[in-house]
PDB file of C-alpha atoms and ligand atoms in Angstrom:
ATOM      1  CA  MET A   9     125.141 127.650 191.869  1.00  0.00           C
ATOM      2  CA  GLY A  10     121.369 127.228 191.991  1.00  0.00           C
ATOM      3  CA  LYS A  11     119.439 124.450 190.513  1.00  0.00           C
ATOM      4  CA  ALA A  12     116.966 127.096 188.533  1.00  0.00           C
ATOM      5  CA  SER A  13     119.198 129.573 187.394  1.00  0.00           C
ATOM      6  CA  SER A  14     118.274 129.232 183.450  1.00  0.00           C
ATOM      7  CA  ILE A  15     114.328 130.034 184.319  1.00  0.00           C
ATOM      8  CA  PHE A  16     115.507 133.067 186.710  1.00  0.00           C
ATOM      9  CA  ASP A  17     117.427 134.387 183.722  1.00  0.00           C
ATOM     10  CA  GLU A  18     114.985 133.819 181.230  1.00  0.00           C
ATOM     11  CA  VAL A  19     112.770 135.755 183.422  1.00  0.00           C
ATOM     12  CA  ARG A  20     115.092 138.283 183.580  1.00  0.00           C
ATOM     13  CA  LYS A  21     115.947 138.609 179.943  1.00  0.00           C
ATOM     14  CA  LYS A  22     112.127 139.047 179.195  1.00  0.00           C
ATOM     15  CA  GLY A  23     112.100 142.131 181.367  1.00  0.00           C
ATOM     16  CA  ARG A  24     109.516 140.651 184.109  1.00  0.00           C
ATOM     17  CA  ASP A  25     109.916 140.861 187.648  1.00  0.00           C
ATOM     18  CA  PHE A  26     107.642 138.104 188.476  1.00  0.00           C
ATOM     19  CA  MET A  27     107.506 134.292 187.273  1.00  0.00           C
ATOM     20  CA  LEU A  28     104.322 132.911 185.388  1.00  0.00           C
ATOM     21  CA  GLU A  29     103.070 129.886 187.255  1.00  0.00           C
ATOM     22  CA  SER A  30     104.674 127.404 184.986  1.00  0.00           C
ATOM     23  CA  GLU A  31     108.171 128.908 185.482  1.00  0.00           C
ATOM     24  CA  ALA A  32     107.553 129.361 189.593  1.00  0.00           C
ATOM     25  CA  LYS A  33     106.701 125.615 189.119  1.00  0.00           C
ATOM     26  CA  THR A  34     109.200 124.318 187.217  1.00  0.00           C
ATOM     27  CA  VAL A  35     111.759 126.391 189.606  1.00  0.00           C
ATOM     28  CA  CYS A  36     110.142 124.759 192.614  1.00  0.00           C
ATOM     29  CA  MET A  37     110.405 121.015 190.959  1.00  0.00           C
ATOM     30  CA  ARG A  38     114.012 121.918 190.287  1.00  0.00           C
ATOM     31  CA  TYR A  39     114.392 122.300 194.367  1.00  0.00           C
ATOM     32  CA  GLY A  40     112.120 118.908 194.922  1.00  0.00           C
ATOM     33  CA  ILE A  41     108.707 120.950 195.645  1.00  0.00           C
ATOM     34  CA  PRO A  42     105.966 118.852 194.581  1.00  0.00           C
ATOM     35  CA  VAL A  43     103.560 120.434 191.891  1.00  0.00           C
ATOM     36  CA  THR A  44     100.880 119.495 190.095  1.00  0.00           C
ATOM     37  CA  ALA A  45     101.382 117.833 186.670  1.00  0.00           C
ATOM     38  CA  PHE A  46     101.394 120.726 184.001  1.00  0.00           C
ATOM     39  CA  LYS A  47     102.044 121.788 180.481  1.00  0.00           C
ATOM     40  CA  VAL A  48     101.117 124.918 178.499  1.00  0.00           C
ATOM     41  CA  ALA A  49      98.897 124.209 175.548  1.00  0.00           C
ATOM     42  CA  ARG A  50      99.049 126.691 172.701  1.00  0.00           C
ATOM     43  CA  SER A  51      95.999 126.069 171.114  1.00  0.00           C
ATOM     44  CA  GLU A  52      92.891 124.207 171.730  1.00  0.00           C
ATOM     45  CA  SER A  53      93.803 120.814 170.029  1.00  0.00           C
ATOM     46  CA  GLU A  54      97.049 121.255 172.386  1.00  0.00           C
ATOM     47  CA  ALA A  55      95.103 121.807 175.205  1.00  0.00           C
ATOM     48  CA  LEU A  56      92.894 118.276 174.555  1.00  0.00           C
ATOM     49  CA  ARG A  57      96.117 116.550 174.023  1.00  0.00           C
ATOM     50  CA  PHE A  58      97.574 117.741 177.345  1.00  0.00           C
ATOM     51  CA  ALA A  59      94.815 117.058 179.397  1.00  0.00           C
ATOM     52  CA  ASP A  60      94.855 113.470 178.101  1.00  0.00           C
ATOM     53  CA  ASP A  61      98.553 113.571 179.552  1.00  0.00           C
ATOM     54  CA  VAL A  62      97.963 114.866 182.874  1.00  0.00           C
ATOM     55  CA  ARG A  63      94.473 113.226 183.043  1.00  0.00           C
ATOM     56  CA  TYR A  64      91.208 114.408 183.621  1.00  0.00           C
ATOM     57  CA  PRO A  65      89.901 115.940 185.798  1.00  0.00           C
ATOM     58  CA  VAL A  66      91.976 118.932 184.970  1.00  0.00           C
ATOM     59  CA  VAL A  67      92.263 122.573 185.768  1.00  0.00           C
ATOM     60  CA  LEU A  68      92.994 125.202 183.343  1.00  0.00           C
ATOM     61  CA  LYS A  69      94.433 128.674 183.657  1.00  0.00           C
ATOM     62  CA  VAL A  70      95.704 131.496 181.661  1.00  0.00           C
ATOM     63  CA  VAL A  71      99.340 132.066 181.317  1.00  0.00           C
ATOM     64  CA  SER A  72      99.661 135.271 180.819  1.00  0.00           C
ATOM     65  CA  PRO A  73     102.520 138.245 181.860  1.00  0.00           C
ATOM     66  CA  ASP A  74      99.772 140.881 182.396  1.00  0.00           C
ATOM     67  CA  ILE A  75      97.850 138.660 184.897  1.00  0.00           C
ATOM     68  CA  ILE A  76      99.228 137.755 188.335  1.00  0.00           C
ATOM     69  CA  HIS A  77      96.019 137.157 189.919  1.00  0.00           C
ATOM     70  CA  LYS A  78      94.335 135.001 187.627  1.00  0.00           C
ATOM     71  CA  SER A  79      90.810 133.816 188.902  1.00  0.00           C
ATOM     72  CA  ASP A  80      90.236 137.708 189.010  1.00  0.00           C
ATOM     73  CA  VAL A  81      89.773 137.938 185.292  1.00  0.00           C
ATOM     74  CA  GLY A  82      87.901 134.553 185.264  1.00  0.00           C
ATOM     75  CA  GLY A  83      91.305 133.063 183.912  1.00  0.00           C
ATOM     76  CA  VAL A  84      90.899 129.788 186.518  1.00  0.00           C
ATOM     77  CA  THR A  85      88.297 126.701 185.713  1.00  0.00           C
ATOM     78  CA  ILE A  86      88.835 123.771 187.772  1.00  0.00           C
ATOM     79  CA  ASN A  87      87.653 120.150 187.980  1.00  0.00           C
ATOM     80  CA  LEU A  88      87.156 119.662 184.438  1.00  0.00           C
ATOM     81  CA  LYS A  89      85.805 116.076 183.683  1.00  0.00           C
ATOM     82  CA  THR A  90      85.602 115.785 179.795  1.00  0.00           C
ATOM     83  CA  PRO A  91      87.204 116.920 176.573  1.00  0.00           C
ATOM     84  CA  GLU A  92      83.680 118.984 175.977  1.00  0.00           C
ATOM     85  CA  GLU A  93      84.277 120.531 179.356  1.00  0.00           C
ATOM     86  CA  VAL A  94      88.045 121.363 178.629  1.00  0.00           C
ATOM     87  CA  ARG A  95      87.033 122.896 175.118  1.00  0.00           C
ATOM     88  CA  SER A  96      84.808 125.072 176.506  1.00  0.00           C
ATOM     89  CA  ALA A  97      86.812 126.491 179.296  1.00  0.00           C
ATOM     90  CA  TYR A  98      89.459 126.768 177.139  1.00  0.00           C
ATOM     91  CA  ARG A  99      87.334 129.154 175.222  1.00  0.00           C
ATOM     92  CA  LYS A 100      85.705 130.945 178.142  1.00  0.00           C
ATOM     93  CA  ILE A 101      88.618 131.905 179.900  1.00  0.00           C
ATOM     94  CA  LEU A 102      90.330 133.523 176.562  1.00  0.00           C
ATOM     95  CA  THR A 103      86.936 135.324 176.566  1.00  0.00           C
ATOM     96  CA  ASN A 104      86.934 136.377 179.831  1.00  0.00           C
ATOM     97  CA  VAL A 105      90.744 137.589 180.096  1.00  0.00           C
ATOM     98  CA  ARG A 106      90.308 139.890 177.090  1.00  0.00           C
ATOM     99  CA  LYS A 107      87.151 141.325 178.701  1.00  0.00           C
ATOM    100  CA  HIS A 108      89.127 142.211 181.537  1.00  0.00           C
ATOM    101  CA  LYS A 109      92.085 143.305 179.762  1.00  0.00           C
ATOM    102  CA  SER A 110      91.778 143.730 176.316  1.00  0.00           C
ATOM    103  CA  ASP A 111      95.892 143.907 175.434  1.00  0.00           C
ATOM    104  CA  ALA A 112      97.018 141.291 177.918  1.00  0.00           C
ATOM    105  CA  LYS A 113      99.493 139.055 176.174  1.00  0.00           C
ATOM    106  CA  ILE A 114      98.230 135.328 176.309  1.00  0.00           C
ATOM    107  CA  ILE A 115     101.058 133.102 176.028  1.00  0.00           C
ATOM    108  CA  GLY A 116      99.164 129.954 176.423  1.00  0.00           C
ATOM    109  CA  ILE A 117      96.709 127.743 178.525  1.00  0.00           C
ATOM    110  CA  LEU A 118      98.033 125.605 181.411  1.00  0.00           C
ATOM    111  CA  ILE A 119      96.704 122.166 181.484  1.00  0.00           C
ATOM    112  CA  GLN A 120      97.143 121.103 184.944  1.00  0.00           C
ATOM    113  CA  GLU A 121      96.171 117.708 187.275  1.00  0.00           C
ATOM    114  CA  MET A 122      93.285 118.703 189.651  1.00  0.00           C
ATOM    115  CA  ALA A 123      94.712 118.043 193.386  1.00  0.00           C
ATOM    116  CA  PRO A 124      92.157 116.227 195.402  1.00  0.00           C
ATOM    117  CA  LYS A 125      90.569 118.653 197.924  1.00  0.00           C
ATOM    118  CA  SER A 126      92.907 118.077 201.551  1.00  0.00           C
ATOM    119  CA  ILE A 127      94.183 119.812 204.288  1.00  0.00           C
ATOM    120  CA  GLU A 128      95.818 123.097 202.801  1.00  0.00           C
ATOM    121  CA  VAL A 129      98.795 124.868 204.016  1.00  0.00           C
ATOM    122  CA  ILE A 130     100.756 127.730 202.895  1.00  0.00           C
ATOM    123  CA  VAL A 131     104.586 128.424 202.567  1.00  0.00           C
ATOM    124  CA  GLY A 132     105.773 131.799 201.835  1.00  0.00           C
ATOM    125  CA  ALA A 133     108.969 133.664 201.887  1.00  0.00           C
ATOM    126  CA  THR A 134     109.560 137.714 202.172  1.00  0.00           C
ATOM    127  CA  LYS A 135     112.813 139.494 202.696  1.00  0.00           C
ATOM    128  CA  ASP A 136     113.381 141.086 205.697  1.00  0.00           C
ATOM    129  CA  PRO A 137     115.349 144.403 205.712  1.00  0.00           C
ATOM    130  CA  GLN A 138     117.553 143.397 208.543  1.00  0.00           C
ATOM    131  CA  PHE A 139     117.459 139.647 208.537  1.00  0.00           C
ATOM    132  CA  GLY A 140     117.135 138.635 205.034  1.00  0.00           C
ATOM    133  CA  PRO A 141     115.172 135.381 203.627  1.00  0.00           C
ATOM    134  CA  THR A 142     112.099 134.811 206.110  1.00  0.00           C
ATOM    135  CA  LEU A 143     110.097 131.763 205.477  1.00  0.00           C
ATOM    136  CA  MET A 144     106.453 131.400 206.768  1.00  0.00           C
ATOM    137  CA  PHE A 145     103.921 128.949 207.449  1.00  0.00           C
ATOM    138  CA  GLY A 146     100.466 128.232 208.166  1.00  0.00           C
ATOM    139  CA  LEU A 147      97.172 126.182 207.599  1.00  0.00           C
ATOM    140  CA  GLY A 148      95.400 128.044 204.396  1.00  0.00           C
ATOM    141  CA  GLY A 149      91.948 129.654 204.141  1.00  0.00           C
ATOM    142  CA  VAL A 150      90.866 131.440 207.488  1.00  0.00           C
ATOM    143  CA  PHE A 151      93.994 129.961 209.287  1.00  0.00           C
ATOM    144  CA  VAL A 152      96.068 132.657 207.422  1.00  0.00           C
ATOM    145  CA  GLU A 153      93.424 135.296 206.301  1.00  0.00           C
ATOM    146  CA  LEU A 154      91.299 135.399 209.683  1.00  0.00           C
ATOM    147  CA  LEU A 155      93.285 133.882 212.483  1.00  0.00           C
ATOM    148  CA  GLU A 156      96.418 134.664 211.210  1.00  0.00           C
ATOM    149  CA  ASP A 157      97.595 131.907 212.699  1.00  0.00           C
ATOM    150  CA  VAL A 158     101.338 131.523 211.094  1.00  0.00           C
ATOM    151  CA  THR A 159     104.703 131.225 211.853  1.00  0.00           C
ATOM    152  CA  PHE A 160     108.104 132.855 210.911  1.00  0.00           C
ATOM    153  CA  ARG A 161     112.058 131.650 211.040  1.00  0.00           C
ATOM    154  CA  ILE A 162     114.638 133.412 209.369  1.00  0.00           C
ATOM    155  CA  ALA A 163     116.388 131.330 206.412  1.00  0.00           C
ATOM    156  CA  PRO A 164     117.929 129.017 206.052  1.00  0.00           C
ATOM    157  CA  ILE A 165     116.122 126.630 208.612  1.00  0.00           C
ATOM    158  CA  THR A 166     116.924 123.273 209.998  1.00  0.00           C
ATOM    159  CA  LYS A 167     114.694 120.267 209.949  1.00  0.00           C
ATOM    160  CA  ARG A 168     114.579 120.659 213.612  1.00  0.00           C
ATOM    161  CA  GLU A 169     113.425 124.139 212.773  1.00  0.00           C
ATOM    162  CA  ALA A 170     110.923 123.113 210.085  1.00  0.00           C
ATOM    163  CA  LEU A 171     109.624 120.967 212.577  1.00  0.00           C
ATOM    164  CA  GLU A 172     108.771 123.706 215.216  1.00  0.00           C
ATOM    165  CA  MET A 173     107.501 126.146 212.802  1.00  0.00           C
ATOM    166  CA  ILE A 174     104.740 123.482 211.895  1.00  0.00           C
ATOM    167  CA  THR A 175     104.128 122.167 215.144  1.00  0.00           C
ATOM    168  CA  GLU A 176     103.762 125.476 216.807  1.00  0.00           C
ATOM    169  CA  VAL A 177     100.974 126.966 215.051  1.00  0.00           C
ATOM    170  CA  LYS A 178      97.420 126.496 216.807  1.00  0.00           C
ATOM    171  CA  ALA A 179      95.895 124.509 214.277  1.00  0.00           C
ATOM    172  CA  TYR A 180      98.919 121.894 214.229  1.00  0.00           C
ATOM    173  CA  PRO A 181      96.272 119.305 215.522  1.00  0.00           C
ATOM    174  CA  LEU A 182      94.474 119.353 212.461  1.00  0.00           C
ATOM    175  CA  LEU A 183      97.908 118.119 210.420  1.00  0.00           C
ATOM    176  CA  LYS A 184      97.811 114.983 213.442  1.00  0.00           C
ATOM    177  CA  GLY A 185      94.452 113.951 212.826  1.00  0.00           C
ATOM    178  CA  TYR A 186      91.725 115.280 214.331  1.00  0.00           C
ATOM    179  CA  ARG A 187      88.015 113.944 215.073  1.00  0.00           C
ATOM    180  CA  GLY A 188      88.663 110.872 212.887  1.00  0.00           C
ATOM    181  CA  GLN A 189      90.394 112.539 210.198  1.00  0.00           C
ATOM    182  CA  LEU A 190      93.423 110.923 209.213  1.00  0.00           C
ATOM    183  CA  PRO A 191      96.651 112.508 209.850  1.00  0.00           C
ATOM    184  CA  VAL A 192      98.604 113.935 207.400  1.00  0.00           C
ATOM    185  CA  ASP A 193     101.825 112.928 205.957  1.00  0.00           C
ATOM    186  CA  ILE A 194     104.023 116.229 208.190  1.00  0.00           C
ATOM    187  CA  SER A 195     107.377 115.016 206.898  1.00  0.00           C
ATOM    188  CA  SER A 196     106.451 116.409 203.108  1.00  0.00           C
ATOM    189  CA  ILE A 197     105.932 119.385 204.760  1.00  0.00           C
ATOM    190  CA  VAL A 198     109.327 119.596 206.414  1.00  0.00           C
ATOM    191  CA  SER A 199     110.903 118.490 203.153  1.00  0.00           C
ATOM    192  CA  ILE A 200     109.075 121.492 201.424  1.00  0.00           C
ATOM    193  CA  LEU A 201     109.957 123.859 204.055  1.00  0.00           C
ATOM    194  CA  ILE A 202     113.788 123.220 203.958  1.00  0.00           C
ATOM    195  CA  ASN A 203     114.065 122.805 199.803  1.00  0.00           C
ATOM    196  CA  THR A 204     111.957 126.560 199.989  1.00  0.00           C
ATOM    197  CA  SER A 205     114.918 128.064 202.207  1.00  0.00           C
ATOM    198  CA  LYS A 206     117.256 126.282 200.365  1.00  0.00           C
ATOM    199  CA  LEU A 207     115.731 128.168 197.027  1.00  0.00           C
ATOM    200  CA  VAL A 208     115.369 131.481 198.642  1.00  0.00           C
ATOM    201  CA  MET A 209     119.005 131.288 200.139  1.00  0.00           C
ATOM    202  CA  ASP A 210     120.467 130.428 196.501  1.00  0.00           C
ATOM    203  CA  TYR A 211     118.465 132.930 194.936  1.00  0.00           C
ATOM    204  CA  PRO A 212     118.752 136.454 197.190  1.00  0.00           C
ATOM    205  CA  GLU A 213     116.536 138.288 194.184  1.00  0.00           C
ATOM    206  CA  ILE A 214     113.373 136.366 195.442  1.00  0.00           C
ATOM    207  CA  ARG A 215     111.578 139.602 196.866  1.00  0.00           C
ATOM    208  CA  GLU A 216     108.329 137.119 197.718  1.00  0.00           C
ATOM    209  CA  LEU A 217     107.540 133.563 197.295  1.00  0.00           C
ATOM    210  CA  ASP A 218     104.439 132.001 197.663  1.00  0.00           C
ATOM    211  CA  LEU A 219     102.752 128.315 197.310  1.00  0.00           C
ATOM    212  CA  ASN A 220      99.274 129.013 198.256  1.00  0.00           C
ATOM    213  CA  PRO A 221      97.987 126.346 199.122  1.00  0.00           C
ATOM    214  CA  ILE A 222      99.178 123.066 199.105  1.00  0.00           C
ATOM    215  CA  MET A 223      97.601 120.116 199.467  1.00  0.00           C
ATOM    216  CA  VAL A 224      98.773 117.457 202.011  1.00  0.00           C
ATOM    217  CA  TYR A 225      97.819 114.226 201.805  1.00  0.00           C
ATOM    218  CA  GLU A 226      98.224 111.288 204.068  1.00  0.00           C
ATOM    219  CA  LYS A 227     101.180 110.603 201.893  1.00  0.00           C
ATOM    220  CA  GLY A 228     102.629 113.159 200.157  1.00  0.00           C
ATOM    221  CA  ALA A 229     101.703 116.847 199.039  1.00  0.00           C
ATOM    222  CA  ARG A 230     101.222 119.059 195.994  1.00  0.00           C
ATOM    223  CA  THR A 231     101.452 122.658 195.329  1.00  0.00           C
ATOM    224  CA  VAL A 232      98.628 124.151 193.542  1.00  0.00           C
ATOM    225  CA  ASP A 233      99.422 127.366 192.964  1.00  0.00           C
ATOM    226  CA  ALA A 234     103.021 129.135 192.753  1.00  0.00           C
ATOM    227  CA  ARG A 235     103.822 132.495 192.947  1.00  0.00           C
ATOM    228  CA  ILE A 236     107.557 134.139 192.632  1.00  0.00           C
ATOM    229  CA  ILE A 237     108.396 137.918 192.577  1.00  0.00           C
ATOM    230  CA  LEU A 238     111.759 139.436 192.075  1.00  0.00           C
ATOM    231  CA  GLU A 239     113.552 142.398 192.895  1.00  0.00           C
TER     232      GLU A 239
HETATM  233  P1  ADP B  16      94.858 132.992 191.015  1.00  0.00           P
HETATM  234  O1  ADP B  16      96.222 133.240 190.376  1.00  0.00           O
HETATM  235  O2  ADP B  16      93.746 133.477 191.050  1.00  0.00           O
HETATM  236  O3  ADP B  16      95.483 132.726 192.566  1.00  0.00           O
HETATM  237  P2  ADP B  16      95.249 129.753 191.412  1.00  0.00           P
HETATM  238  O4  ADP B  16      95.828 128.887 190.823  1.00  0.00           O
HETATM  239  O5  ADP B  16      95.623 130.046 193.108  1.00  0.00           O
HETATM  240  O6  ADP B  16      94.771 131.095 190.634  1.00  0.00           O
HETATM  241  O7  ADP B  16      93.662 129.070 191.190  1.00  0.00           O
HETATM  242  C1  ADP B  16      92.333 129.732 192.272  1.00  0.00           C
HETATM  243  C2  ADP B  16      92.156 128.338 192.921  1.00  0.00           C
HETATM  244  O8  ADP B  16      91.601 127.703 191.814  1.00  0.00           O
HETATM  245  C3  ADP B  16      93.172 127.827 193.715  1.00  0.00           C
HETATM  246  O9  ADP B  16      93.144 128.835 195.267  1.00  0.00           O
HETATM  247  C4  ADP B  16      92.650 126.346 194.421  1.00  0.00           C
HETATM  248  O10 ADP B  16      91.540 126.265 195.107  1.00  0.00           O
HETATM  249  C5  ADP B  16      91.906 126.353 192.799  1.00  0.00           C
HETATM  250  N1  ADP B  16      92.970 125.272 192.241  1.00  0.00           N
HETATM  251  C6  ADP B  16      93.884 125.813 191.190  1.00  0.00           C
HETATM  252  N2  ADP B  16      94.606 124.855 190.669  1.00  0.00           N
HETATM  253  C7  ADP B  16      94.234 123.515 191.326  1.00  0.00           C
HETATM  254  C8  ADP B  16      94.321 122.468 191.051  1.00  0.00           C
HETATM  255  N3  ADP B  16      95.654 122.255 190.245  1.00  0.00           N
HETATM  256  N4  ADP B  16      93.717 121.480 191.939  1.00  0.00           N
HETATM  257  C9  ADP B  16      92.862 121.541 192.326  1.00  0.00           C
HETATM  258  N5  ADP B  16      92.400 123.035 192.644  1.00  0.00           N
HETATM  259  C10 ADP B  16      93.486 124.025 191.876  1.00  0.00           C
HETATM  260 MG1   MG B  17      96.363 131.414 193.753  1.00  0.00          MG
END
């Protein structure tokens, strides 16, 4: 029995085949995968209160079952430093989203801790028709998109395999520390890979999972965006 069944059940009950970011991140938390602190605000005053709770600077994002790619519709605003900025971003996001999709159901606005910039990695999972759940790892941005510098393993993976995935990408030297840049916390990536492996093994109904990007620091890591798509 998995640790996140209540969330999977709820999403199913609502007839959705994908999780809201808040739901996907809650699933991650249950599996010990670190995510940026967040709260879903249902009003402007809640947004201001929650911004204090998660601490400035904050990020605001639309929470809607009708919007998968939030920034495509002007649904994401980052690096907000004051209550005034939060208030105007809150209004702006609602306007943007309504302009793009007037009938979009808006559940609320996600108030989220801003993850400091660092080296970005991506952990993904898909389902191979033959081998089942398969894990992917790579560094974010051009490394994945342009250079296709990624690596795959069939789940479940061992700690050793997780470490292999990390060390076999061409960009690995960047993680080890390069030209005066400090090395990042490889063990936190190992742990995210292993926990993601457990998650996709526990829930075969996951068709696609994307932790993209994950900011990795000298100590620890934080998942900035999480997507889970169900069969
Ligand atoms: P989308 O649904 O469009 O993929 P994201 O949640 O990925 O929306 O947000 C878009 C981009 O904004 C991210 O790829 C990242 O660069 C930045 N971003 C989002 N959330 C945060 C955060 N909490 N901290 C720092 N940057 C963030
Ligand atoms: Mg994203």
